[in-house]
Amino acid sequence: MTCYGWTMMKFDEYYLTGIRSNDSRNEIVLREKGKTYRGRNPARRQIVVYRVDEGLIRGNTFAKCDYAVYTKQTDHVYLIELKGSDYGHALEQVNSTVGILLTRPELAPKEVNVRIVLSRYNTRAPGYRFPSEIKLINKLKQINGSFKPHHLKKESHTLTEDII
């Protein structure tokens, strides 16, 4: 398929390195230093898990998140960051990853979601949003066409969800 002269590609067609798994297992589990992301796959869809940090994006020049999860049938991308307690830094890493991986004109996933798992989450005040959170929400609006609460989730220690 072409769009404005670009040959459109699916995420897994464009990114062929950094693949950690590519199968239809019923659950993926990503762990790092006491934080866990658990994605249930009850429909047994084909899911590609990428290591982003030192996989898709190499070197220390850019901040980057830890993982990307791509669902082939639904064309959804989940960016996963497993972090200590620095939510602001986690947002910077995800913002940078979105800018590097998902702003290419030949890539247009149907939906991009961000998941941040922290050892603890401290907010400054009720309703406060970090400037980098506002920036990320605006990027997700641009990519997804709108922003819905399920596009950005954060949890302490473990985040478990069904991958769509």
mmCIF file of C-alpha atoms in Angstrom:
data_model
loop_
_atom_site.group_PDB
_atom_site.id
_atom_site.type_symbol
_atom_site.label_atom_id
_atom_site.label_comp_id
_atom_site.label_asym_id
_atom_site.label_seq_id
_atom_site.Cartn_x
_atom_site.Cartn_y
_atom_site.Cartn_z
ATOM 1 C CA MET A 1 0.000 0.000 0.000
ATOM 2 C CA THR A 2 1.265 3.510 -0.770
ATOM 3 C CA CYS A 3 0.403 6.824 0.840
ATOM 4 C CA TYR A 4 1.754 10.148 -0.452
ATOM 5 C CA GLY A 5 4.401 8.259 -2.425
ATOM 6 C CA TRP A 6 5.555 6.176 0.576
ATOM 7 C CA THR A 7 5.186 2.412 0.632
ATOM 8 C CA MET A 8 3.410 1.781 3.915
ATOM 9 C CA MET A 9 4.868 -0.945 6.099
ATOM 10 C CA LYS A 10 3.764 -2.707 9.236
ATOM 11 C CA PHE A 11 5.906 -2.257 12.343
ATOM 12 C CA ASP A 12 7.248 -5.824 12.154
ATOM 13 C CA GLU A 13 8.078 -5.460 8.455
ATOM 14 C CA TYR A 14 10.100 -2.301 9.065
ATOM 15 C CA TYR A 15 11.866 -3.373 12.269
ATOM 16 C CA LEU A 16 13.660 -6.687 11.840
ATOM 17 C CA THR A 17 16.250 -6.442 14.632
ATOM 18 C CA GLY A 18 15.981 -6.555 18.409
ATOM 19 C CA ILE A 19 13.316 -9.271 18.310
ATOM 20 C CA ARG A 20 13.071 -11.116 21.601
ATOM 21 C CA SER A 21 10.113 -13.315 20.638
ATOM 22 C CA ASN A 22 7.627 -13.681 17.790
ATOM 23 C CA ASP A 23 4.817 -16.107 18.569
ATOM 24 C CA SER A 24 1.265 -16.485 19.847
ATOM 25 C CA ARG A 25 1.899 -17.496 23.466
ATOM 26 C CA ASN A 26 -0.918 -16.865 25.916
ATOM 27 C CA GLU A 27 1.136 -14.438 28.040
ATOM 28 C CA ILE A 28 4.265 -12.345 27.751
ATOM 29 C CA VAL A 29 6.172 -11.375 30.866
ATOM 30 C CA LEU A 30 8.827 -8.657 30.878
ATOM 31 C CA ARG A 31 10.815 -8.169 34.102
ATOM 32 C CA GLU A 32 13.528 -5.837 35.214
ATOM 33 C CA LYS A 33 14.768 -5.036 38.726
ATOM 34 C CA GLY A 34 11.549 -5.923 40.527
ATOM 35 C CA LYS A 35 9.138 -4.406 37.981
ATOM 36 C CA THR A 36 6.935 -6.622 35.820
ATOM 37 C CA TYR A 37 4.804 -6.079 32.750
ATOM 38 C CA ARG A 38 2.430 -8.961 32.108
ATOM 39 C CA GLY A 39 0.489 -8.995 28.837
ATOM 40 C CA ARG A 40 -2.188 -11.644 28.561
ATOM 41 C CA ASN A 41 -3.037 -12.843 25.065
ATOM 42 C CA PRO A 42 -6.349 -14.725 25.377
ATOM 43 C CA ALA A 43 -7.024 -14.519 21.608
ATOM 44 C CA ARG A 44 -3.579 -16.067 20.977
ATOM 45 C CA ARG A 45 -2.684 -13.347 18.472
ATOM 46 C CA GLN A 46 0.749 -13.216 16.881
ATOM 47 C CA ILE A 47 2.850 -10.907 19.075
ATOM 48 C CA VAL A 48 6.358 -9.639 18.413
ATOM 49 C CA VAL A 49 8.372 -8.509 21.453
ATOM 50 C CA TYR A 50 11.340 -6.227 20.801
ATOM 51 C CA ARG A 51 14.139 -5.154 23.064
ATOM 52 C CA VAL A 52 14.349 -1.402 22.351
ATOM 53 C CA ASP A 53 17.271 -0.396 24.593
ATOM 54 C CA GLU A 54 20.330 -1.914 22.868
ATOM 55 C CA GLY A 55 18.039 -3.735 20.415
ATOM 56 C CA LEU A 56 16.092 -1.445 18.077
ATOM 57 C CA ILE A 57 17.975 1.617 19.354
ATOM 58 C CA ARG A 58 21.661 1.183 20.145
ATOM 59 C CA GLY A 59 24.146 3.422 21.906
ATOM 60 C CA ASN A 60 23.949 6.075 24.585
ATOM 61 C CA THR A 61 23.095 9.034 22.360
ATOM 62 C CA PHE A 62 19.318 8.748 22.837
ATOM 63 C CA ALA A 63 17.042 7.994 25.758
ATOM 64 C CA LYS A 64 14.884 4.963 24.976
ATOM 65 C CA CYS A 65 12.327 2.722 26.623
ATOM 66 C CA ASP A 66 12.975 -0.920 27.434
ATOM 67 C CA TYR A 67 10.594 -2.869 25.176
ATOM 68 C CA ALA A 68 8.119 -2.621 22.310
ATOM 69 C CA VAL A 69 5.315 -5.138 21.864
ATOM 70 C CA TYR A 70 3.577 -5.363 18.491
ATOM 71 C CA THR A 71 0.321 -7.209 17.794
ATOM 72 C CA LYS A 72 0.254 -8.234 14.159
ATOM 73 C CA GLN A 73 -3.498 -8.738 13.680
ATOM 74 C CA THR A 74 -4.562 -5.468 15.339
ATOM 75 C CA ASP A 75 -1.494 -3.414 14.302
ATOM 76 C CA HIS A 76 -1.051 -2.034 17.846
ATOM 77 C CA VAL A 77 2.290 -1.042 19.373
ATOM 78 C CA TYR A 78 2.883 -1.017 23.137
ATOM 79 C CA LEU A 79 5.979 0.802 24.401
ATOM 80 C CA ILE A 80 7.031 -0.563 27.795
ATOM 81 C CA GLU A 81 9.297 1.178 30.320
ATOM 82 C CA LEU A 82 10.247 -0.604 33.551
ATOM 83 C CA LYS A 83 11.619 2.104 35.828
ATOM 84 C CA GLY A 84 12.607 2.919 39.406
ATOM 85 C CA SER A 85 10.609 5.830 40.800
ATOM 86 C CA ASP A 86 11.563 8.592 38.346
ATOM 87 C CA TYR A 87 8.358 8.989 36.349
ATOM 88 C CA GLY A 88 9.662 12.131 34.642
ATOM 89 C CA HIS A 89 12.704 10.289 33.279
ATOM 90 C CA ALA A 90 10.522 7.371 32.163
ATOM 91 C CA LEU A 91 8.371 9.829 30.199
ATOM 92 C CA GLU A 92 11.491 11.333 28.581
ATOM 93 C CA GLN A 93 12.639 7.858 27.527
ATOM 94 C CA VAL A 94 9.267 7.024 25.983
ATOM 95 C CA ASN A 95 9.002 10.433 24.267
ATOM 96 C CA SER A 96 12.412 9.884 22.702
ATOM 97 C CA THR A 97 11.465 6.351 21.606
ATOM 98 C CA VAL A 98 8.250 7.568 19.966
ATOM 99 C CA GLY A 99 10.255 10.228 18.125
ATOM 100 C CA ILE A 100 12.812 7.727 16.870
ATOM 101 C CA LEU A 101 10.652 4.692 16.049
ATOM 102 C CA LEU A 102 7.187 5.971 15.228
ATOM 103 C CA THR A 103 7.452 9.252 13.343
ATOM 104 C CA ARG A 104 8.509 7.720 10.044
ATOM 105 C CA PRO A 105 6.080 8.526 7.213
ATOM 106 C CA GLU A 106 6.061 4.929 5.980
ATOM 107 C CA LEU A 107 4.907 3.606 9.383
ATOM 108 C CA ALA A 108 1.367 4.187 10.608
ATOM 109 C CA PRO A 109 0.349 1.660 13.270
ATOM 110 C CA LYS A 110 -3.348 1.669 14.043
ATOM 111 C CA GLU A 111 -2.696 2.448 17.718
ATOM 112 C CA VAL A 112 0.264 3.237 19.987
ATOM 113 C CA ASN A 113 0.039 2.633 23.734
ATOM 114 C CA VAL A 114 2.520 3.414 26.503
ATOM 115 C CA ARG A 115 2.991 1.367 29.656
ATOM 116 C CA ILE A 116 5.226 2.526 32.513
ATOM 117 C CA VAL A 117 5.865 0.291 35.516
ATOM 118 C CA LEU A 118 7.578 1.996 38.433
ATOM 119 C CA SER A 119 8.921 0.724 41.745
ATOM 120 C CA ARG A 120 6.771 3.470 43.245
ATOM 121 C CA TYR A 121 4.831 6.323 41.742
ATOM 122 C CA ASN A 122 4.911 9.693 43.454
ATOM 123 C CA THR A 123 2.845 12.501 42.019
ATOM 124 C CA ARG A 124 3.507 16.107 42.920
ATOM 125 C CA ALA A 125 -0.129 17.102 43.436
ATOM 126 C CA PRO A 126 -3.524 15.745 42.370
ATOM 127 C CA GLY A 127 -4.084 16.548 38.713
ATOM 128 C CA TYR A 128 -0.453 17.586 38.138
ATOM 129 C CA ARG A 129 1.022 16.518 34.810
ATOM 130 C CA PHE A 130 4.727 16.553 34.072
ATOM 131 C CA PRO A 131 5.590 18.684 31.014
ATOM 132 C CA SER A 132 6.982 15.515 29.391
ATOM 133 C CA GLU A 133 3.637 13.773 30.061
ATOM 134 C CA ILE A 134 1.774 16.548 28.228
ATOM 135 C CA LYS A 135 4.278 16.242 25.361
ATOM 136 C CA LEU A 136 3.722 12.467 25.206
ATOM 137 C CA ILE A 137 -0.066 12.835 25.286
ATOM 138 C CA ASN A 138 0.167 15.272 22.366
ATOM 139 C CA LYS A 139 2.336 12.799 20.402
ATOM 140 C CA LEU A 140 -0.135 10.002 21.109
ATOM 141 C CA LYS A 141 -3.009 12.244 19.969
ATOM 142 C CA GLN A 142 -1.152 12.905 16.726
ATOM 143 C CA ILE A 143 -0.399 9.229 16.080
ATOM 144 C CA ASN A 144 -3.731 7.773 17.283
ATOM 145 C CA GLY A 145 -5.999 10.605 16.139
ATOM 146 C CA SER A 146 -7.132 11.186 19.737
ATOM 147 C CA PHE A 147 -5.995 10.463 23.285
ATOM 148 C CA LYS A 148 -7.853 7.988 25.471
ATOM 149 C CA PRO A 149 -6.870 6.935 29.011
ATOM 150 C CA HIS A 150 -5.883 3.423 27.852
ATOM 151 C CA HIS A 151 -3.166 4.927 25.620
ATOM 152 C CA LEU A 152 -1.031 5.765 28.694
ATOM 153 C CA LYS A 153 -1.026 3.560 31.784
ATOM 154 C CA LYS A 154 1.304 3.609 34.773
ATOM 155 C CA GLU A 155 1.423 1.230 37.716
ATOM 156 C CA SER A 156 3.642 0.411 40.657
ATOM 157 C CA HIS A 157 5.560 -2.894 40.589
ATOM 158 C CA THR A 158 3.313 -4.865 38.206
ATOM 159 C CA LEU A 159 1.054 -3.972 35.308
ATOM 160 C CA THR A 160 -1.146 -6.767 33.992
ATOM 161 C CA GLU A 161 -3.517 -6.385 31.046
ATOM 162 C CA ASP A 162 -5.012 -8.122 28.056
ATOM 163 C CA ILE A 163 -3.130 -7.237 24.888
ATOM 164 C CA ILE A 164 -5.526 -6.266 22.136
#
